[in-house]
Amino acid sequence: MKAIGLALASCALAVLLAVSVGSGGFGVPDDGWLREQRGLRALAALLTGMGLSLGGVWAQALFRNELVEPFLLGLSGGAAAGAVLSLWLFPGSSPAVGAALGALGAALAVRGLAWQSDASLLLTGVAVGSMTGSLAGLVLTLSAQAQLLRPATHWLWGGFVDPDPQLLAAAAASVLLGLLATWFARDHLDRLLLGDDLARALGTPVGALRSFGFLLISLLTAVCVLCGGIVGFIGLLAPHLARRLVSGSHATMPIVAGLLGGGLLVCSDALARSVFAPREVPTGLLTSLCGAPLFLLALRRRPV
Amino acid sequence: MSALLACRELAVGHATHTVLSGVSFELACGQVLALAGRNGSGKTTLLRALAGLTAPRAGTIEWLGKQRLPDGLQRARSIGLVLQHEPAPWLRVREVLRLGGAQAERVAEVLEAHRLTALADRRVNELSGGERQRVALARADAARPALYLLDEPTNHLDMIERREFAAWLERVRSQAGVVLISHSRSVLRLAERVLWTAGGRLSDQPPDPELML
C-alpha cells in the first residue's frame, strides 16, 4: 500500500508540474482555458502512460520476458499503421478499429514467428515495428489526402497536442478495464511465469488467458497510439521500476507500474513542450531518447 | 482402497509417433514408483500424460477413480508437479509457494521444512540451481497434493540436499503417492517399484543386466 501511495503521489506531482510548466515559465496559469488545455493534455499523457505500462506488464508476463513492451514488440507500429491505413481506405470513419486490428496483427505475427528465444522475440518485434512504420510511411507518400497528414504525423511521432475528449474517455475506460482484468487475473499471470505446463498443472486456463491477454494488449496499445501516438519504452521502464519498488507478483505491481508509467509520460510531455519552447519536441521522440539507453543498460544486465 | 493413479493400455507420444505403448500400472497412497531408462525413451512423455498436460494416444488414465483432472486450484491439490527444466520466474520464493493456493501459515511451514526461510524474499531467478530445485519441490509440496509427479527431482542438489530429499520423500509418502523419474541409483532405491522404459514398452526388468539395482 505504501508503494501505491508513493506512486499516486508522484503521479499527482507530475500532473501539477505539467499544468504549471509552459513557455511563459513556471506557475499555475491564471487563464482558465490554458489551465484546462494543460490539464487535458496531462490527462491524455497520464492515461496513455498507464495504458502502455499495463500493456507492458501483460506482454512481459505472456512472453515471460522482462525486456518486452508494446513498442519493442512492434504493436505500437502496427496500431499506427492500422490507423493510417484505415483513414486512407475509409476516410470518414473512425481509425479505432484499424488501430486495434493493426496492433493485434502485429502481436499475432510476433507470437507466431518468434516463440523460440528471447533474442528472436525482440528481433522479430523490431522487424515488425520497422515494417509497419514503413507501411504507414508508404501510405502517406502515396496518398493525396491532405487530411491524412496531420493525424498520421501525430501517430507516428507521438505527442499530446489538442487531445480529443472522446478519445480520453475511451482511454480511461480501456485503462480501467486493463486494471480490473489484471487484478482478477493476478494469480494466473504469476503462474504463467512458471511456464505454460506448470501454469496448467496449477489450474490456469493458459490458452484462454493468452488469447485474452493479446486482445487486451492490442486494445490498450491501439487506444494509446490514437491518444498519444507511438511512445516507446514507457511500457518497459514502468514495470521495471514497479518490480523494484514492490515485487514481481501481479498483486500490486501492475497498479504501481500504471501510476509510475502515467507519471513518467506526463513529465516527459511537460518537458517535450517546455525545454525547447516555443518549439515543441514530439513526446515519443523524447521518451525514445531517454528510454533507449536505459533499455540498453537492462540488456547489458540480462543478455538475451 | 481405490488407486490414486491407474493407467490401462496407455500409449503416449508426440504428434506424429508413439513413444511408449501398452503401459498399465496402478499407484496407491503410500507408494513410490520410479521410472528409469535411457534418455529419449519416453519417461518424461509418460509423466506429462500422467500430469494431464498431453492427451494419451490410446488407453485411459484415472486419477482418484476419475478420468478427468479437476479444474482450477483443485488440480494443484490433486497433482504436485516438478518438471526437469522449469523457467525461473522473477517472483519471490514466498510468492511462488502461494501459487497452488497455500495460505500464509502453510507457506511458512513449507519454507521451514525445505530450509528456505532465509531465501523467502529472494527472487527465484537470482537463486542457484540447487536452491531453485528446492523451491520447485517446496512449491509442489505447498498445496498438499494427493499425487506427486517429479521429473528428476534431485537435479542440481548436493549430497546433503539429496539426503534431505530422501527424508522428505519418506514423510510425504505416508499421505500421498509419488511417481518420479531419475537416473540416480540412490534415488531409484527409494522406490518400491522401478519401471524401465525401453523399446517402446514399460517393464519391471531393466533392459541391461548391468542396470540392476
Short mmCIF file of C-alpha atoms in Angstrom, two decimals:
data_model
loop_
_atom_site.label_atom_id
_atom_site.label_comp_id
_atom_site.label_asym_id
_atom_site.label_seq_id
_atom_site.Cartn_x
_atom_site.Cartn_y
_atom_site.Cartn_z
CA MET A 1 0.00 0.00 0.00
CA LYS A 2 2.93 2.30 0.74
CA ALA A 3 4.23 1.84 -2.80
CA ILE A 4 0.80 2.57 -4.29
CA GLY A 5 0.60 5.76 -2.20
CA LEU A 6 4.09 6.77 -3.33
CA ALA A 7 3.25 6.13 -6.99
CA LEU A 8 -0.04 8.04 -6.63
CA ALA A 9 1.77 11.00 -5.04
CA SER A 10 4.39 11.04 -7.81
CA CYS A 11 1.58 11.00 -10.35
CA ALA A 12 -0.19 13.95 -8.70
CA LEU A 13 3.11 15.87 -8.58
CA ALA A 14 3.72 15.12 -12.26
CA VAL A 15 0.26 16.45 -13.21
CA LEU A 16 0.82 19.60 -11.09
CA LEU A 17 4.18 20.09 -12.80
CA ALA A 18 2.59 19.63 -16.23
CA VAL A 19 -0.14 22.19 -15.50
CA SER A 20 2.43 24.67 -14.12
CA VAL A 21 5.12 24.40 -16.80
CA GLY A 22 4.84 26.32 -20.06
CA SER A 23 6.64 28.63 -22.43
CA GLY A 24 5.88 31.54 -20.06
CA GLY A 25 7.82 29.95 -17.21
CA PHE A 26 6.74 28.06 -14.10
CA GLY A 27 3.49 28.58 -12.17
CA VAL A 28 -0.20 27.64 -12.39
CA PRO A 29 -1.63 29.95 -15.11
CA ASP A 30 -4.41 32.42 -14.30
CA ASP A 31 -6.00 31.81 -17.68
CA GLY A 32 -8.73 29.15 -17.15
CA TRP A 33 -8.64 27.98 -20.80
CA LEU A 34 -4.88 27.46 -20.63
CA ARG A 35 -5.22 25.58 -17.34
CA GLU A 36 -7.89 23.37 -18.86
CA GLN A 37 -5.83 22.67 -22.01
CA ARG A 38 -2.75 21.76 -20.00
CA GLY A 39 -4.89 19.64 -17.65
CA LEU A 40 -6.47 17.77 -20.58
CA ARG A 41 -3.07 17.22 -22.10
CA ALA A 42 -1.69 15.93 -18.81
CA LEU A 43 -4.70 13.61 -18.52
CA ALA A 44 -4.07 12.28 -22.04
CA ALA A 45 -0.41 11.62 -21.18
CA LEU A 46 -1.37 10.05 -17.85
CA LEU A 47 -3.88 7.64 -19.41
CA THR A 48 -1.53 6.79 -22.28
CA GLY A 49 1.33 6.11 -19.85
CA MET A 50 -0.93 3.94 -17.71
CA GLY A 51 -2.22 2.01 -20.73
CA LEU A 52 1.27 1.41 -22.13
CA SER A 53 2.54 0.28 -18.72
CA LEU A 54 -0.32 -2.18 -18.31
CA GLY A 55 0.33 -3.39 -21.86
CA GLY A 56 3.98 -3.85 -20.85
CA VAL A 57 3.02 -5.80 -17.70
CA TRP A 58 0.82 -8.19 -19.72
CA ALA A 59 3.33 -8.55 -22.56
CA GLN A 60 6.13 -9.36 -20.12
CA ALA A 61 4.01 -11.98 -18.37
CA LEU A 62 2.70 -13.57 -21.58
CA PHE A 63 6.17 -13.77 -23.12
CA ARG A 64 7.89 -14.37 -19.72
CA ASN A 65 10.40 -11.72 -20.74
CA GLU A 66 11.19 -8.56 -18.78
CA LEU A 67 12.54 -6.82 -21.88
CA VAL A 68 9.39 -6.63 -23.99
CA GLU A 69 6.68 -3.99 -24.25
CA PRO A 70 4.13 -2.91 -26.90
CA PHE A 71 6.61 -0.60 -28.69
CA LEU A 72 9.51 -3.07 -28.82
CA LEU A 73 7.19 -5.86 -29.96
CA GLY A 74 6.07 -3.73 -32.91
CA LEU A 75 2.49 -3.42 -31.61
CA SER A 76 2.56 0.38 -31.44
CA GLY A 77 3.84 0.50 -35.04
CA GLY A 78 1.11 -1.95 -36.03
CA ALA A 79 -1.57 0.22 -34.40
CA ALA A 80 -0.26 3.38 -36.11
CA ALA A 81 -0.10 1.65 -39.49
CA GLY A 82 -3.62 0.23 -38.96
CA ALA A 83 -4.96 3.68 -38.12
CA VAL A 84 -3.27 5.32 -41.15
CA LEU A 85 -4.49 2.56 -43.50
CA SER A 86 -7.99 2.81 -42.06
CA LEU A 87 -8.14 6.59 -42.59
CA TRP A 88 -6.79 6.18 -46.11
CA LEU A 89 -9.22 3.45 -47.14
CA PHE A 90 -12.27 4.70 -45.20
CA PRO A 91 -11.73 8.47 -44.84
CA GLY A 92 -14.95 9.26 -42.99
CA SER A 93 -14.80 6.50 -40.37
CA SER A 94 -13.03 6.21 -37.03
CA PRO A 95 -9.49 4.79 -37.18
CA ALA A 96 -10.01 2.93 -33.87
CA VAL A 97 -10.87 -0.45 -35.38
CA GLY A 98 -7.97 -0.21 -37.83
CA ALA A 99 -5.57 0.65 -35.00
CA ALA A 100 -6.79 -2.27 -32.86
CA LEU A 101 -6.54 -4.70 -35.80
CA GLY A 102 -3.07 -3.37 -36.63
CA ALA A 103 -1.86 -3.94 -33.06
CA LEU A 104 -3.48 -7.40 -32.90
CA GLY A 105 -1.99 -8.36 -36.27
CA ALA A 106 1.47 -7.31 -35.08
CA ALA A 107 1.01 -9.23 -31.80
CA LEU A 108 -0.03 -12.40 -33.61
CA ALA A 109 2.82 -12.06 -36.12
CA VAL A 110 5.39 -11.70 -33.33
CA ARG A 111 3.88 -14.59 -31.38
CA GLY A 112 3.75 -16.82 -34.43
CA LEU A 113 7.19 -16.00 -35.77
CA ALA A 114 9.29 -15.75 -32.62
CA TRP A 115 8.36 -18.17 -29.90
CA GLN A 116 11.74 -19.86 -29.69
CA SER A 117 14.03 -17.47 -27.84
CA ASP A 118 14.23 -14.05 -26.22
CA ALA A 119 16.56 -12.80 -28.93
CA SER A 120 14.28 -13.87 -31.78
CA LEU A 121 11.34 -12.28 -29.96
CA LEU A 122 12.98 -8.87 -29.73
CA LEU A 123 14.40 -9.05 -33.27
CA THR A 124 11.01 -10.04 -34.70
CA GLY A 125 9.43 -7.16 -32.77
CA VAL A 126 11.94 -4.75 -34.27
CA ALA A 127 11.30 -6.15 -37.77
CA VAL A 128 7.52 -5.96 -37.39
CA GLY A 129 7.77 -2.40 -35.99
CA SER A 130 10.01 -1.35 -38.85
CA MET A 131 7.73 -2.96 -41.44
CA THR A 132 4.57 -1.37 -40.07
CA GLY A 133 6.26 2.05 -39.80
CA SER A 134 7.37 1.78 -43.42
CA LEU A 135 3.86 0.73 -44.46
CA ALA A 136 2.40 3.84 -42.79
CA GLY A 137 5.08 5.99 -44.47
CA LEU A 138 4.29 4.44 -47.86
CA VAL A 139 0.58 5.16 -47.46
CA LEU A 140 1.41 8.75 -46.53
CA THR A 141 3.65 9.15 -49.57
CA LEU A 142 1.15 7.63 -52.00
CA SER A 143 -1.93 9.30 -50.57
CA ALA A 144 -3.02 12.61 -51.97
CA GLN A 145 -5.28 13.27 -48.96
CA ALA A 146 -4.07 16.31 -47.04
CA GLN A 147 -6.32 15.47 -44.08
CA LEU A 148 -4.32 12.28 -43.54
CA LEU A 149 -1.05 14.09 -42.90
CA ARG A 150 -1.81 15.68 -39.52
CA PRO A 151 -3.20 12.64 -37.64
CA ALA A 152 -0.66 10.33 -39.27
CA THR A 153 2.25 12.54 -38.24
CA HIS A 154 0.79 12.66 -34.73
CA TRP A 155 0.52 8.85 -34.53
CA LEU A 156 3.96 8.20 -35.97
CA TRP A 157 5.89 10.76 -33.89
CA GLY A 158 3.91 10.68 -30.67
CA GLY A 159 2.52 13.69 -28.83
CA PHE A 160 -0.48 15.08 -26.99
CA VAL A 161 -1.32 18.29 -28.85
CA ASP A 162 -5.05 19.08 -28.80
CA PRO A 163 -6.40 15.94 -27.06
CA ASP A 164 -9.84 14.70 -28.11
CA PRO A 165 -12.15 14.36 -25.04
CA GLN A 166 -13.98 11.39 -26.63
CA LEU A 167 -10.69 9.61 -27.08
CA LEU A 168 -9.77 10.40 -23.50
CA ALA A 169 -12.99 8.77 -22.31
CA ALA A 170 -12.18 5.67 -24.40
CA ALA A 171 -8.65 5.63 -22.97
CA ALA A 172 -9.97 5.94 -19.41
CA ALA A 173 -12.39 3.06 -20.00
CA SER A 174 -9.61 0.91 -21.52
CA VAL A 175 -7.22 1.61 -18.65
CA LEU A 176 -9.95 0.80 -16.12
CA LEU A 177 -10.70 -2.43 -17.97
CA GLY A 178 -6.97 -3.21 -18.01
CA LEU A 179 -6.61 -2.62 -14.28
CA LEU A 180 -9.66 -4.73 -13.43
CA ALA A 181 -8.61 -7.56 -15.75
CA THR A 182 -5.10 -7.54 -14.28
CA TRP A 183 -6.48 -7.66 -10.75
CA PHE A 184 -8.75 -10.61 -11.48
CA ALA A 185 -6.02 -12.45 -13.43
CA ARG A 186 -3.22 -11.68 -10.94
CA ASP A 187 -2.66 -15.26 -9.74
CA HIS A 188 -2.90 -16.66 -13.26
CA LEU A 189 -0.32 -14.14 -14.52
CA ASP A 190 2.00 -15.15 -11.68
CA ARG A 191 1.57 -18.83 -12.55
CA LEU A 192 2.30 -18.12 -16.22
CA LEU A 193 5.80 -17.05 -15.15
CA LEU A 194 6.48 -20.70 -14.20
CA GLY A 195 5.88 -21.78 -17.79
CA ASP A 196 2.75 -22.96 -19.59
CA ASP A 197 2.95 -26.57 -18.34
CA LEU A 198 3.22 -25.71 -14.65
CA ALA A 199 0.61 -22.96 -15.00
CA ARG A 200 -1.76 -25.58 -16.45
CA ALA A 201 -0.90 -28.02 -13.67
CA LEU A 202 -1.76 -25.29 -11.15
CA GLY A 203 -5.18 -24.82 -12.74
CA THR A 204 -4.64 -21.82 -15.03
CA PRO A 205 -6.54 -21.88 -18.35
CA VAL A 206 -3.42 -20.93 -20.30
CA GLY A 207 -4.92 -20.77 -23.80
CA ALA A 208 -7.83 -18.55 -22.76
CA LEU A 209 -5.56 -16.30 -20.70
CA ARG A 210 -3.14 -15.88 -23.60
CA SER A 211 -5.92 -15.06 -26.09
CA PHE A 212 -7.48 -12.56 -23.69
CA GLY A 213 -4.05 -11.06 -22.95
CA PHE A 214 -3.25 -10.48 -26.61
CA LEU A 215 -6.65 -8.85 -27.16
CA LEU A 216 -6.17 -6.62 -24.10
CA ILE A 217 -2.64 -5.54 -25.10
CA SER A 218 -3.88 -4.80 -28.61
CA LEU A 219 -6.79 -2.71 -27.31
CA LEU A 220 -4.60 -0.79 -24.87
CA THR A 221 -1.91 -0.17 -27.50
CA ALA A 222 -4.46 0.95 -30.09
CA VAL A 223 -6.09 3.46 -27.72
CA CYS A 224 -2.70 4.72 -26.53
CA VAL A 225 -1.44 5.22 -30.09
CA LEU A 226 -4.62 7.08 -31.09
CA CYS A 227 -4.28 9.23 -27.95
CA GLY A 228 -0.55 9.93 -27.95
CA GLY A 229 0.99 8.28 -31.00
CA ILE A 230 3.94 5.87 -30.87
CA VAL A 231 5.55 6.35 -27.47
CA GLY A 232 8.37 3.94 -26.77
CA PHE A 233 9.91 2.47 -23.62
CA ILE A 234 7.30 3.62 -21.07
CA GLY A 235 5.83 0.09 -21.10
CA LEU A 236 9.30 -1.27 -20.37
CA LEU A 237 10.53 1.18 -17.74
CA ALA A 238 7.40 1.42 -15.58
CA PRO A 239 7.08 -2.34 -14.82
CA HIS A 240 10.85 -2.46 -14.16
CA LEU A 241 10.62 0.36 -11.63
CA ALA A 242 7.49 -1.13 -10.07
CA ARG A 243 9.14 -4.53 -9.64
CA ARG A 244 11.99 -2.83 -7.78
CA LEU A 245 9.55 -0.92 -5.57
CA VAL A 246 7.20 -3.79 -4.72
CA SER A 247 7.80 -7.25 -6.19
CA GLY A 248 7.29 -9.14 -9.42
CA SER A 249 3.93 -10.55 -8.30
CA HIS A 250 0.92 -9.18 -10.15
CA ALA A 251 -0.97 -8.38 -6.94
CA THR A 252 0.19 -4.75 -6.54
CA MET A 253 2.92 -4.35 -9.16
CA PRO A 254 0.59 -3.57 -12.14
CA ILE A 255 -1.14 -0.65 -10.42
CA VAL A 256 2.20 0.78 -9.26
CA ALA A 257 3.57 0.31 -12.79
CA GLY A 258 0.50 2.02 -14.26
CA LEU A 259 0.80 5.03 -11.98
CA LEU A 260 4.57 5.31 -12.48
CA GLY A 261 4.18 4.98 -16.26
CA GLY A 262 1.46 7.64 -16.25
CA GLY A 263 3.59 9.99 -14.15
CA LEU A 264 6.67 9.40 -16.33
CA LEU A 265 4.79 10.22 -19.51
CA VAL A 266 3.16 13.34 -18.00
CA CYS A 267 6.67 14.59 -17.04
CA SER A 268 8.06 13.64 -20.47
CA ASP A 269 5.28 15.57 -22.21
CA ALA A 270 5.77 18.61 -19.97
CA LEU A 271 9.48 18.54 -20.82
CA ALA A 272 8.76 17.98 -24.52
CA ARG A 273 6.72 21.16 -24.78
CA SER A 274 8.78 23.38 -22.49
CA VAL A 275 12.50 22.58 -22.84
CA PHE A 276 12.82 23.96 -26.39
CA ALA A 277 9.87 26.41 -26.08
CA PRO A 278 8.39 27.96 -28.14
CA ARG A 279 9.24 24.87 -30.23
CA GLU A 280 7.75 21.57 -29.15
CA VAL A 281 9.56 18.25 -29.40
CA PRO A 282 7.36 15.19 -30.15
CA THR A 283 6.92 13.34 -26.85
CA GLY A 284 7.61 9.94 -28.41
CA LEU A 285 10.96 11.21 -29.62
CA LEU A 286 11.90 12.32 -26.12
CA THR A 287 10.86 9.01 -24.44
CA SER A 288 12.90 7.09 -27.03
CA LEU A 289 15.92 9.36 -26.48
CA CYS A 290 15.79 8.69 -22.73
CA GLY A 291 14.37 5.15 -22.81
CA ALA A 292 16.70 3.56 -25.35
CA PRO A 293 19.88 3.98 -23.23
CA LEU A 294 18.03 2.57 -20.20
CA PHE A 295 16.87 -0.37 -22.31
CA LEU A 296 20.48 -0.98 -23.41
CA LEU A 297 21.50 -0.90 -19.75
CA ALA A 298 18.85 -3.52 -18.90
CA LEU A 299 20.02 -5.59 -21.89
CA ARG A 300 23.61 -5.48 -20.57
CA ARG A 301 22.46 -6.83 -17.23
CA ARG A 302 20.33 -9.54 -18.76
CA PRO A 303 21.72 -10.59 -22.14
CA VAL A 304 19.23 -12.29 -24.48
CA MET B 1 -8.99 -48.81 -1.46
CA SER B 2 -9.09 -47.25 -4.93
CA ALA B 3 -5.84 -46.35 -6.67
CA LEU B 4 -4.57 -42.77 -6.75
CA LEU B 5 -3.47 -43.33 -10.31
CA ALA B 6 -4.42 -46.10 -12.71
CA CYS B 7 -3.19 -46.48 -16.30
CA ARG B 8 -4.63 -49.05 -18.65
CA GLU B 9 -3.09 -49.93 -22.02
CA LEU B 10 -1.76 -46.41 -22.31
CA ALA B 11 0.09 -45.21 -25.40
CA VAL B 12 1.87 -41.88 -25.26
CA GLY B 13 3.91 -39.97 -27.79
CA HIS B 14 4.26 -36.86 -29.88
CA ALA B 15 2.18 -35.52 -32.74
CA THR B 16 3.45 -38.00 -35.31
CA HIS B 17 4.62 -41.08 -33.42
CA THR B 18 4.05 -43.24 -30.36
CA VAL B 19 6.95 -43.39 -27.88
CA LEU B 20 5.56 -45.83 -25.30
CA SER B 21 2.63 -48.20 -25.59
CA GLY B 22 0.89 -50.91 -23.56
CA VAL B 23 1.54 -49.02 -20.32
CA SER B 24 -0.55 -50.38 -17.44
CA PHE B 25 0.08 -49.85 -13.73
CA GLU B 26 -1.61 -48.68 -10.57
CA LEU B 27 -0.31 -46.49 -7.78
CA ALA B 28 -1.84 -46.40 -4.30
CA CYS B 29 -1.35 -43.90 -1.49
CA GLY B 30 1.95 -44.53 0.30
CA GLN B 31 3.68 -45.94 -2.80
CA VAL B 32 6.68 -44.54 -4.64
CA LEU B 33 7.02 -45.61 -8.26
CA ALA B 34 10.17 -44.78 -10.19
CA LEU B 35 10.53 -44.53 -13.96
CA ALA B 36 14.01 -45.23 -15.29
CA GLY B 37 15.58 -45.75 -18.68
CA ARG B 38 17.77 -44.23 -21.36
CA ASN B 39 17.39 -40.59 -22.38
CA GLY B 40 14.68 -40.19 -25.01
CA SER B 41 12.99 -43.50 -24.09
CA GLY B 42 9.70 -41.79 -23.17
CA LYS B 43 9.85 -41.24 -19.37
CA THR B 44 9.07 -37.51 -19.48
CA THR B 45 6.47 -38.03 -22.23
CA LEU B 46 4.70 -40.53 -19.96
CA LEU B 47 4.97 -38.21 -16.94
CA ARG B 48 3.45 -35.33 -18.94
CA ALA B 49 0.49 -37.54 -19.85
CA LEU B 50 0.12 -38.57 -16.18
CA ALA B 51 0.05 -34.85 -15.28
CA GLY B 52 -2.75 -34.26 -17.78
CA LEU B 53 -0.56 -31.99 -19.92
CA THR B 54 -0.89 -34.12 -23.04
CA ALA B 55 -3.64 -36.49 -24.09
CA PRO B 56 -2.64 -40.15 -24.45
CA ARG B 57 -2.71 -41.59 -27.97
CA ALA B 58 -4.58 -44.63 -26.65
CA GLY B 59 -5.75 -46.15 -23.36
CA THR B 60 -7.03 -44.48 -20.21
CA ILE B 61 -5.70 -42.74 -17.11
CA GLU B 62 -7.72 -42.46 -13.92
CA TRP B 63 -6.86 -40.01 -11.20
CA LEU B 64 -8.60 -40.90 -7.91
CA GLY B 65 -11.05 -43.02 -9.86
CA LYS B 66 -11.94 -40.27 -12.36
CA GLN B 67 -10.90 -39.95 -15.98
CA ARG B 68 -10.60 -36.18 -15.77
CA LEU B 69 -8.48 -33.96 -13.58
CA PRO B 70 -10.33 -31.22 -11.71
CA ASP B 71 -10.09 -27.61 -12.91
CA GLY B 72 -8.73 -24.59 -11.06
CA LEU B 73 -6.88 -24.85 -7.77
CA GLN B 74 -8.33 -28.32 -7.15
CA ARG B 75 -5.89 -29.50 -9.83
CA ALA B 76 -2.94 -28.20 -7.77
CA ARG B 77 -4.31 -30.12 -4.77
CA SER B 78 -4.55 -33.29 -6.86
CA ILE B 79 -1.12 -33.20 -8.50
CA GLY B 80 2.17 -31.72 -7.34
CA LEU B 81 4.28 -31.47 -10.47
CA VAL B 82 8.02 -30.77 -10.69
CA LEU B 83 9.47 -30.55 -14.20
CA GLN B 84 13.02 -31.05 -15.31
CA HIS B 85 13.60 -27.62 -16.86
CA GLU B 86 11.41 -25.08 -15.12
CA PRO B 87 11.69 -21.39 -16.04
CA ALA B 88 12.96 -19.26 -13.14
CA PRO B 89 10.39 -16.52 -12.58
CA TRP B 90 11.11 -13.04 -11.22
CA LEU B 91 8.79 -13.80 -8.29
CA ARG B 92 9.96 -14.13 -4.70
CA VAL B 93 10.22 -17.62 -3.23
CA ARG B 94 7.34 -16.89 -0.84
CA GLU B 95 5.13 -15.78 -3.76
CA VAL B 96 5.89 -18.93 -5.76
CA LEU B 97 4.83 -21.15 -2.86
CA ARG B 98 1.45 -19.41 -2.75
CA LEU B 99 0.63 -20.19 -6.39
CA GLY B 100 -1.03 -23.51 -5.60
CA GLY B 101 -3.45 -21.79 -3.22
CA ALA B 102 -1.47 -22.28 0.03
CA GLN B 103 -2.23 -19.81 2.82
CA ALA B 104 0.49 -17.82 4.65
CA GLU B 105 0.66 -20.32 7.52
CA ARG B 106 1.22 -23.28 5.21
CA VAL B 107 3.78 -21.27 3.20
CA ALA B 108 5.77 -20.58 6.40
CA GLU B 109 5.59 -24.27 7.30
CA VAL B 110 6.85 -25.37 3.88
CA LEU B 111 9.61 -22.73 3.87
CA GLU B 112 10.80 -24.16 7.17
CA ALA B 113 10.50 -27.79 6.05
CA HIS B 114 12.56 -27.16 2.91
CA ARG B 115 15.12 -24.89 4.62
CA LEU B 116 14.01 -21.92 2.50
CA THR B 117 13.07 -19.42 5.21
CA ALA B 118 16.25 -17.37 4.68
CA LEU B 119 15.53 -17.23 0.94
CA ALA B 120 11.81 -16.44 1.28
CA ASP B 121 12.10 -12.87 -0.04
CA ARG B 122 14.68 -13.53 -2.75
CA ARG B 123 13.68 -13.59 -6.42
CA VAL B 124 13.78 -17.15 -7.79
CA ASN B 125 15.78 -16.09 -10.86
CA GLU B 126 18.58 -14.91 -8.55
CA LEU B 127 18.97 -18.33 -6.86
CA SER B 128 21.41 -21.14 -7.64
CA GLY B 129 20.32 -24.29 -9.47
CA GLY B 130 20.08 -26.33 -6.26
CA GLU B 131 18.10 -23.63 -4.47
CA ARG B 132 15.69 -23.39 -7.42
CA GLN B 133 15.21 -27.16 -7.32
CA ARG B 134 14.34 -26.98 -3.62
CA VAL B 135 11.87 -24.17 -4.38
CA ALA B 136 10.26 -26.36 -7.07
CA LEU B 137 9.84 -29.25 -4.60
CA ALA B 138 8.50 -26.88 -1.95
CA ARG B 139 6.03 -25.40 -4.46
CA ALA B 140 4.68 -28.85 -5.29
CA ASP B 141 4.54 -29.67 -1.57
CA ALA B 142 2.75 -26.48 -0.52
CA ALA B 143 -0.64 -27.49 -1.94
CA ARG B 144 -0.53 -30.89 -0.12
CA PRO B 145 -1.33 -32.83 -3.30
CA ALA B 146 -2.53 -36.42 -3.28
CA LEU B 147 -0.10 -37.36 -6.05
CA TYR B 148 3.43 -36.12 -6.74
CA LEU B 149 4.89 -36.32 -10.23
CA LEU B 150 8.60 -35.48 -10.08
CA ASP B 151 10.86 -35.35 -13.13
CA GLU B 152 14.47 -35.75 -11.96
CA PRO B 153 13.77 -34.14 -8.57
CA THR B 154 17.38 -34.38 -7.34
CA ASN B 155 18.90 -32.46 -10.27
CA HIS B 156 21.36 -29.81 -9.04
CA LEU B 157 21.02 -30.99 -5.42
CA ASP B 158 24.21 -31.54 -3.41
CA MET B 159 24.78 -34.62 -1.22
CA ILE B 160 23.18 -33.12 1.89
CA GLU B 161 20.18 -31.89 -0.10
CA ARG B 162 19.77 -35.36 -1.64
CA ARG B 163 19.66 -36.83 1.86
CA GLU B 164 17.08 -34.23 2.81
CA PHE B 165 15.09 -35.16 -0.29
CA ALA B 166 15.06 -38.81 0.78
CA ALA B 167 13.80 -37.82 4.25
CA TRP B 168 11.13 -35.58 2.72
CA LEU B 169 10.01 -38.38 0.39
CA GLU B 170 9.68 -40.69 3.39
CA ARG B 171 7.45 -38.10 5.11
CA VAL B 172 5.13 -37.34 2.17
CA ARG B 173 4.61 -40.95 1.13
CA SER B 174 2.57 -41.52 4.29
CA GLN B 175 -0.21 -39.37 2.83
CA ALA B 176 0.41 -39.35 -0.93
CA GLY B 177 1.59 -41.37 -3.89
CA VAL B 178 4.73 -40.49 -5.83
CA VAL B 179 5.86 -41.13 -9.40
CA LEU B 180 9.41 -39.96 -10.04
CA ILE B 181 11.92 -40.09 -12.85
CA SER B 182 15.58 -40.47 -12.02
CA HIS B 183 18.91 -41.65 -13.38
CA SER B 184 20.37 -41.94 -9.88
CA ARG B 185 20.59 -45.41 -8.32
CA SER B 186 20.32 -43.95 -4.81
CA VAL B 187 17.03 -42.25 -5.74
CA LEU B 188 15.69 -45.31 -7.56
CA ARG B 189 16.35 -47.38 -4.42
CA LEU B 190 13.87 -45.15 -2.55
CA ALA B 191 11.04 -46.54 -4.70
CA GLU B 192 9.05 -49.71 -4.06
CA ARG B 193 8.84 -50.38 -7.73
CA VAL B 194 11.01 -49.32 -10.65
CA LEU B 195 9.58 -49.45 -14.16
CA TRP B 196 12.08 -49.35 -17.02
CA THR B 197 11.37 -47.78 -20.39
CA ALA B 198 12.98 -49.47 -23.36
CA GLY B 199 11.97 -50.36 -26.90
CA GLY B 200 8.68 -48.50 -26.62
CA ARG B 201 7.46 -50.62 -23.67
CA LEU B 202 7.47 -50.39 -19.88
CA SER B 203 8.91 -53.30 -17.94
CA ASP B 204 9.82 -54.34 -14.38
CA GLN B 205 13.15 -55.64 -15.71
CA PRO B 206 15.97 -53.29 -16.73
CA PRO B 207 16.92 -53.53 -20.42
CA ASP B 208 20.52 -54.26 -19.45
CA PRO B 209 21.50 -56.57 -16.52
CA GLU B 210 24.20 -54.06 -15.59
CA LEU B 211 21.47 -51.65 -14.62
CA MET B 212 20.12 -53.98 -11.89
CA LEU B 213 19.78 -52.05 -8.65
#
